[in-house]
Tab-separated table of C-alpha atoms in Angstrom:
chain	number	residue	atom	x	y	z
A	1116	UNK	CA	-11.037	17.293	-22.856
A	1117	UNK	CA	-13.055	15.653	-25.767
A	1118	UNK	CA	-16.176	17.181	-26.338
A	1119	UNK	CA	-17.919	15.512	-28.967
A	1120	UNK	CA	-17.863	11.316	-28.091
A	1121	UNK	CA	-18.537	8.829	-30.462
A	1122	UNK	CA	-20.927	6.816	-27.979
A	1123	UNK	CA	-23.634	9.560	-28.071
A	1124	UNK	CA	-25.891	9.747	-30.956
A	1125	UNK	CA	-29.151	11.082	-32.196
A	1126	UNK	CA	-32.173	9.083	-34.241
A	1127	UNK	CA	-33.952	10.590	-37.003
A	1128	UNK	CA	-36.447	13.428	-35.701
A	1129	UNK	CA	-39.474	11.978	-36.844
A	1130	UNK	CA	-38.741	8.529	-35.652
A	1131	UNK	CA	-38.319	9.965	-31.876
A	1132	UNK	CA	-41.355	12.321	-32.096
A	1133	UNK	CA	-43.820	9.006	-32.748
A	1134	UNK	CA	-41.485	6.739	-30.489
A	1135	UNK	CA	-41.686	8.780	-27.755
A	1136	UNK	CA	-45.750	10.167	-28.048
A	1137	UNK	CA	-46.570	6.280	-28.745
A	1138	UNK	CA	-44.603	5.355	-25.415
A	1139	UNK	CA	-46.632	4.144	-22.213
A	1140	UNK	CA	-45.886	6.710	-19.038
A	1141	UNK	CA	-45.486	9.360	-21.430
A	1142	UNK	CA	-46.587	12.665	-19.717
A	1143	UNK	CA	-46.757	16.409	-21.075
A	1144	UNK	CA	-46.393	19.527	-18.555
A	1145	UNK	CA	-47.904	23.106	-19.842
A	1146	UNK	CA	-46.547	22.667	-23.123
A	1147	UNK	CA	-45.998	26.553	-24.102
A	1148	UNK	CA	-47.361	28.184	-27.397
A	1149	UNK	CA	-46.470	31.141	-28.824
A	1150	UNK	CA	-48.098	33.953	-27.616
A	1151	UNK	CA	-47.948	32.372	-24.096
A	1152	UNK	CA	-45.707	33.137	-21.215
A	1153	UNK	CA	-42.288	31.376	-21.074
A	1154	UNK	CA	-41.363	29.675	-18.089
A	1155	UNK	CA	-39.191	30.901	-15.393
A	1156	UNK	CA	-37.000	27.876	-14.225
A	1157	UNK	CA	-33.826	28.497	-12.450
A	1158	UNK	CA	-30.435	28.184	-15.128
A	1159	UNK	CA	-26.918	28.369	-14.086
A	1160	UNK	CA	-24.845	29.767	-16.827
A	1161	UNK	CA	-21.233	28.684	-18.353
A	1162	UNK	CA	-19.693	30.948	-15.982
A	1163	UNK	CA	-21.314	29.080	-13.082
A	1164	UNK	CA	-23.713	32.004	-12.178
A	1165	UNK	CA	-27.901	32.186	-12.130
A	1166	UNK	CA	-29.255	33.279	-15.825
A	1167	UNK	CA	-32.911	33.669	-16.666
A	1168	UNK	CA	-34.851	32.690	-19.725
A	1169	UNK	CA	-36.477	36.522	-19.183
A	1170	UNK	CA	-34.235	39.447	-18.983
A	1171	UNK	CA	-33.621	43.078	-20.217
A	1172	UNK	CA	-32.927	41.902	-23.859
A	1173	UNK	CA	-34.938	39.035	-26.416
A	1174	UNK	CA	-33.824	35.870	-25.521
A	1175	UNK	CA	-33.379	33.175	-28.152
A	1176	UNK	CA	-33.424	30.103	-26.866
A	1177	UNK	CA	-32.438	26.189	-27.917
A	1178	UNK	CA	-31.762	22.659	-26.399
A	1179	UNK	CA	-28.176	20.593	-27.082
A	1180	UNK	CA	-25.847	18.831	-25.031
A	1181	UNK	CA	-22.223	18.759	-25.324
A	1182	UNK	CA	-21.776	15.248	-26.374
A	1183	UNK	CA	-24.128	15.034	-29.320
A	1184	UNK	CA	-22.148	13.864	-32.136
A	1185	UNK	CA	-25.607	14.009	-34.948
A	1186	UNK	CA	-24.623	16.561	-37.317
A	1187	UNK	CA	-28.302	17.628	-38.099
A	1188	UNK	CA	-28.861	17.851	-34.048
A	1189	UNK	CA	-26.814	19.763	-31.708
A	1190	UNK	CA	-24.013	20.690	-34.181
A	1191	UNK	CA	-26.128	22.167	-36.602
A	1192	UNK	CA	-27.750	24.460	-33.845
A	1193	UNK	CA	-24.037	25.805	-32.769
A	1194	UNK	CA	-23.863	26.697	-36.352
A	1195	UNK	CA	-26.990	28.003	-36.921
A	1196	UNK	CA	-26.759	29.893	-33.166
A	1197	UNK	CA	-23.292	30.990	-34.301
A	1198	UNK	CA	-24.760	32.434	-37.856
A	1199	UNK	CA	-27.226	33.974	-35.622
A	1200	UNK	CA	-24.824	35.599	-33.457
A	1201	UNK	CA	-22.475	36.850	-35.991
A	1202	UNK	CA	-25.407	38.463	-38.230
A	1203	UNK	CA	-26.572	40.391	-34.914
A	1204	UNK	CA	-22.890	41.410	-34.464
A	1205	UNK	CA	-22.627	43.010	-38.125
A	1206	UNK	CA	-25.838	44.741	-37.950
A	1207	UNK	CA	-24.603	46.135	-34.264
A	1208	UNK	CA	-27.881	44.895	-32.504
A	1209	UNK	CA	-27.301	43.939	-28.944
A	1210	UNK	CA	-31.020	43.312	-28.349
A	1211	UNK	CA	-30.665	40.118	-28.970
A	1212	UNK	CA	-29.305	37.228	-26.368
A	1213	UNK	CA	-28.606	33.513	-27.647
A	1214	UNK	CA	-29.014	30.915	-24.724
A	1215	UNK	CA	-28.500	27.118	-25.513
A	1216	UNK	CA	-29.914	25.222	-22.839
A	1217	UNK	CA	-28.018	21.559	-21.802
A	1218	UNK	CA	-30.268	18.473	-22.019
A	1219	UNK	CA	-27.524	16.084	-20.301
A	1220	UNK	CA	-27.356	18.323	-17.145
A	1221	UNK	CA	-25.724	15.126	-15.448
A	1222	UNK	CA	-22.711	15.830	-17.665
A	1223	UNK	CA	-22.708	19.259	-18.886
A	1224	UNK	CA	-21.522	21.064	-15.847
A	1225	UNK	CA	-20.578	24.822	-16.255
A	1226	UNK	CA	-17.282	24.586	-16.655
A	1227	UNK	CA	-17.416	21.782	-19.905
A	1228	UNK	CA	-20.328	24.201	-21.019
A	1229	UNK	CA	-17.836	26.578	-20.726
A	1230	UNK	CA	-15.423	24.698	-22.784
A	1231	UNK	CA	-18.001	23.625	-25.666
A	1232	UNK	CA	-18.998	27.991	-25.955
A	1233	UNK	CA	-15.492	28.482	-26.846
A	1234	UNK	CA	-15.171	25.183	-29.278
A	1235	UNK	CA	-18.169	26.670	-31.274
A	1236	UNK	CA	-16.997	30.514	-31.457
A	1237	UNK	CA	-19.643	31.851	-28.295
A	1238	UNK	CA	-19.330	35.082	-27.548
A	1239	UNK	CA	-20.547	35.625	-23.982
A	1240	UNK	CA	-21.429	39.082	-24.486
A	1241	UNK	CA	-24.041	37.510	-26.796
A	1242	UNK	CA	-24.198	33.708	-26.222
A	1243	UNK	CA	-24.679	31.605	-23.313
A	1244	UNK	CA	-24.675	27.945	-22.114
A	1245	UNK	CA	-26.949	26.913	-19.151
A	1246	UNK	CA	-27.739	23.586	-16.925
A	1247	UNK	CA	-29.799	23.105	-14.230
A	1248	UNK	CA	-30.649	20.097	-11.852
A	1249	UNK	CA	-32.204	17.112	-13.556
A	1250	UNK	CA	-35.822	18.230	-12.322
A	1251	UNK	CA	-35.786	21.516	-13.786
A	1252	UNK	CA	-34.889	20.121	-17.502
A	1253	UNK	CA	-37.506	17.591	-17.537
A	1254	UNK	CA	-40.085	19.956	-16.702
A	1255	UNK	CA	-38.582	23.125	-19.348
A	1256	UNK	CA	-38.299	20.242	-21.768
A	1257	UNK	CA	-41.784	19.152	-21.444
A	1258	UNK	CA	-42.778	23.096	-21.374
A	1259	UNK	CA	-41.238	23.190	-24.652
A	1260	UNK	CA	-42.076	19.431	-26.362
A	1261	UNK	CA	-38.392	18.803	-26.776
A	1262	UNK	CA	-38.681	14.726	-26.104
A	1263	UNK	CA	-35.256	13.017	-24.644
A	1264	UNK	CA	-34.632	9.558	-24.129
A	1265	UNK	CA	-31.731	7.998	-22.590
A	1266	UNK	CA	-30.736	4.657	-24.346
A	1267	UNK	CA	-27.597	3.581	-22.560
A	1268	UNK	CA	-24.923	5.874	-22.804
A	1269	UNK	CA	-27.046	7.487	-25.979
A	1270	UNK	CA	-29.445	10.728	-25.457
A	1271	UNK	CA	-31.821	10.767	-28.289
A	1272	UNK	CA	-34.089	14.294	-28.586
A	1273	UNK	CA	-35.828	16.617	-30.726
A	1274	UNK	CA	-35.235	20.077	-31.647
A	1275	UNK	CA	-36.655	23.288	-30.426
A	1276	UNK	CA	-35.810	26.770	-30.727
A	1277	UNK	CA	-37.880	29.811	-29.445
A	1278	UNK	CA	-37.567	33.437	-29.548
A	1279	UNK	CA	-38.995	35.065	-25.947
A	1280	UNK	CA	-39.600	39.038	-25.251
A	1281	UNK	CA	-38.111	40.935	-22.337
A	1282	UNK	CA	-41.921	40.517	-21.066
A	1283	UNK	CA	-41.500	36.983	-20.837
A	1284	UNK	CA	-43.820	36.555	-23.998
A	1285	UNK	CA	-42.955	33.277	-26.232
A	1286	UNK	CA	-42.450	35.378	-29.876
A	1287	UNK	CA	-42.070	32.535	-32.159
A	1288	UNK	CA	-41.475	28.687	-31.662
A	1289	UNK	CA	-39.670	27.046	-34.831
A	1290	UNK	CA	-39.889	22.920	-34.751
A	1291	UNK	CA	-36.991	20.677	-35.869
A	1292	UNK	CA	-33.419	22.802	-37.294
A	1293	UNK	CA	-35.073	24.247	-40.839
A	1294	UNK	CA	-35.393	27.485	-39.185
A	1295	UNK	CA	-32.939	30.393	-40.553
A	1296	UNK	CA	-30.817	33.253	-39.784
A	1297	UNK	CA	-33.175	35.869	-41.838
A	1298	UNK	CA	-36.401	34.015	-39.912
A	1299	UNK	CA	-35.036	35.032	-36.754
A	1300	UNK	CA	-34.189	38.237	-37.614
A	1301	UNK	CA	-37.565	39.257	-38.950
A	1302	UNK	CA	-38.793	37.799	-35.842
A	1303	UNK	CA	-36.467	39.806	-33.474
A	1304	UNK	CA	-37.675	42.807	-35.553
A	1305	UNK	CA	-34.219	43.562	-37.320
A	1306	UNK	CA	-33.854	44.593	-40.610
């Protein structure tokens, strides 16, 4: 099965951000700040089972979808999640869980989420994949000012990544994919 499809692309950040905020209809839920407690929607993982955005270890969290093609989107957060996941792996620190979060949950069932963690080197000891139903994303995408718009066959969004405590706290909340490996470390607390 192809993953990546020609027909799905991604517009410049910036552009999006003022297209979308400028846009009539345009509503925000609790958007979440750091400091604040993350929401608790209801995920199914790659593996077709219930996952949390809260559990036992930190959770870092991010938004793709199996079909973006934008290097600087979705690809570049496999990489970066992968750097991230690979760095936690050296250092032996399994405090640390990477969750990337499907913004096309018409498409990106479990098993093709499945599919796309092993294309991009996942380790599900470490790193999961999880959809939901079409309600649930809008609202964690609005809890988390990642703006999507579907233009045809072509999902446009923004980037988000946050780092939430086993307390459900929201650690940090980086913007846009200029966020590093070493960021997130000092902000998981690893050395």
């Amino acid at each position: 099965m192809k993953i990546l499809h020609r027909s799905s692309t991604c517009i410049p950040q910036a552009l999006l951000c003022a297209l979308l905020l400028a846009a009539p209809g345009i509503t925000s839920g609790e958007i979440v700040r750091e400091g604040d407690r993350s929401p608790t929607p209801s995920l199914i993982s790659e593996r077709n089972q219930p996952i949390t955005l809260v559990g036992e270890r930190q959770t870092l969290i991010t938004f793709i979808f199996t079909r973006c093609a934008a290097m600087e989107f979705c690809p570049r957060m496999a990489k970066q999640f992968e750097d991230v996941q690979e760095a936690i792996q050296e250092k032996g620190y399994t405090g640390l869980r990477l969750l990337s979060i499907s913004l096309d949950p018409e498409f990106d069932r479990p098993e093709l989420l499945k599919e796309y963690a092993k294309a991009v080197g996942a380790d599900p000891a470490t790193w999961n994949f999880a959809t939901a139903d079409t309600a649930t994303i809008d609202s964690l995408t609005r809890d988390f000012r990642v703006h999507r718009n579907k233009d045809g066959g072509i999902l446009n969004h923004t980037l988000c990544t946050a780092l939430i405590s086993p307390d459900g706290t929201i650690k940090r909340i980086w913007r846009g994919n200029a966020w590093t490996t070493e960021e997130v470390l000092e902000a998981v607390g690893i050395e």
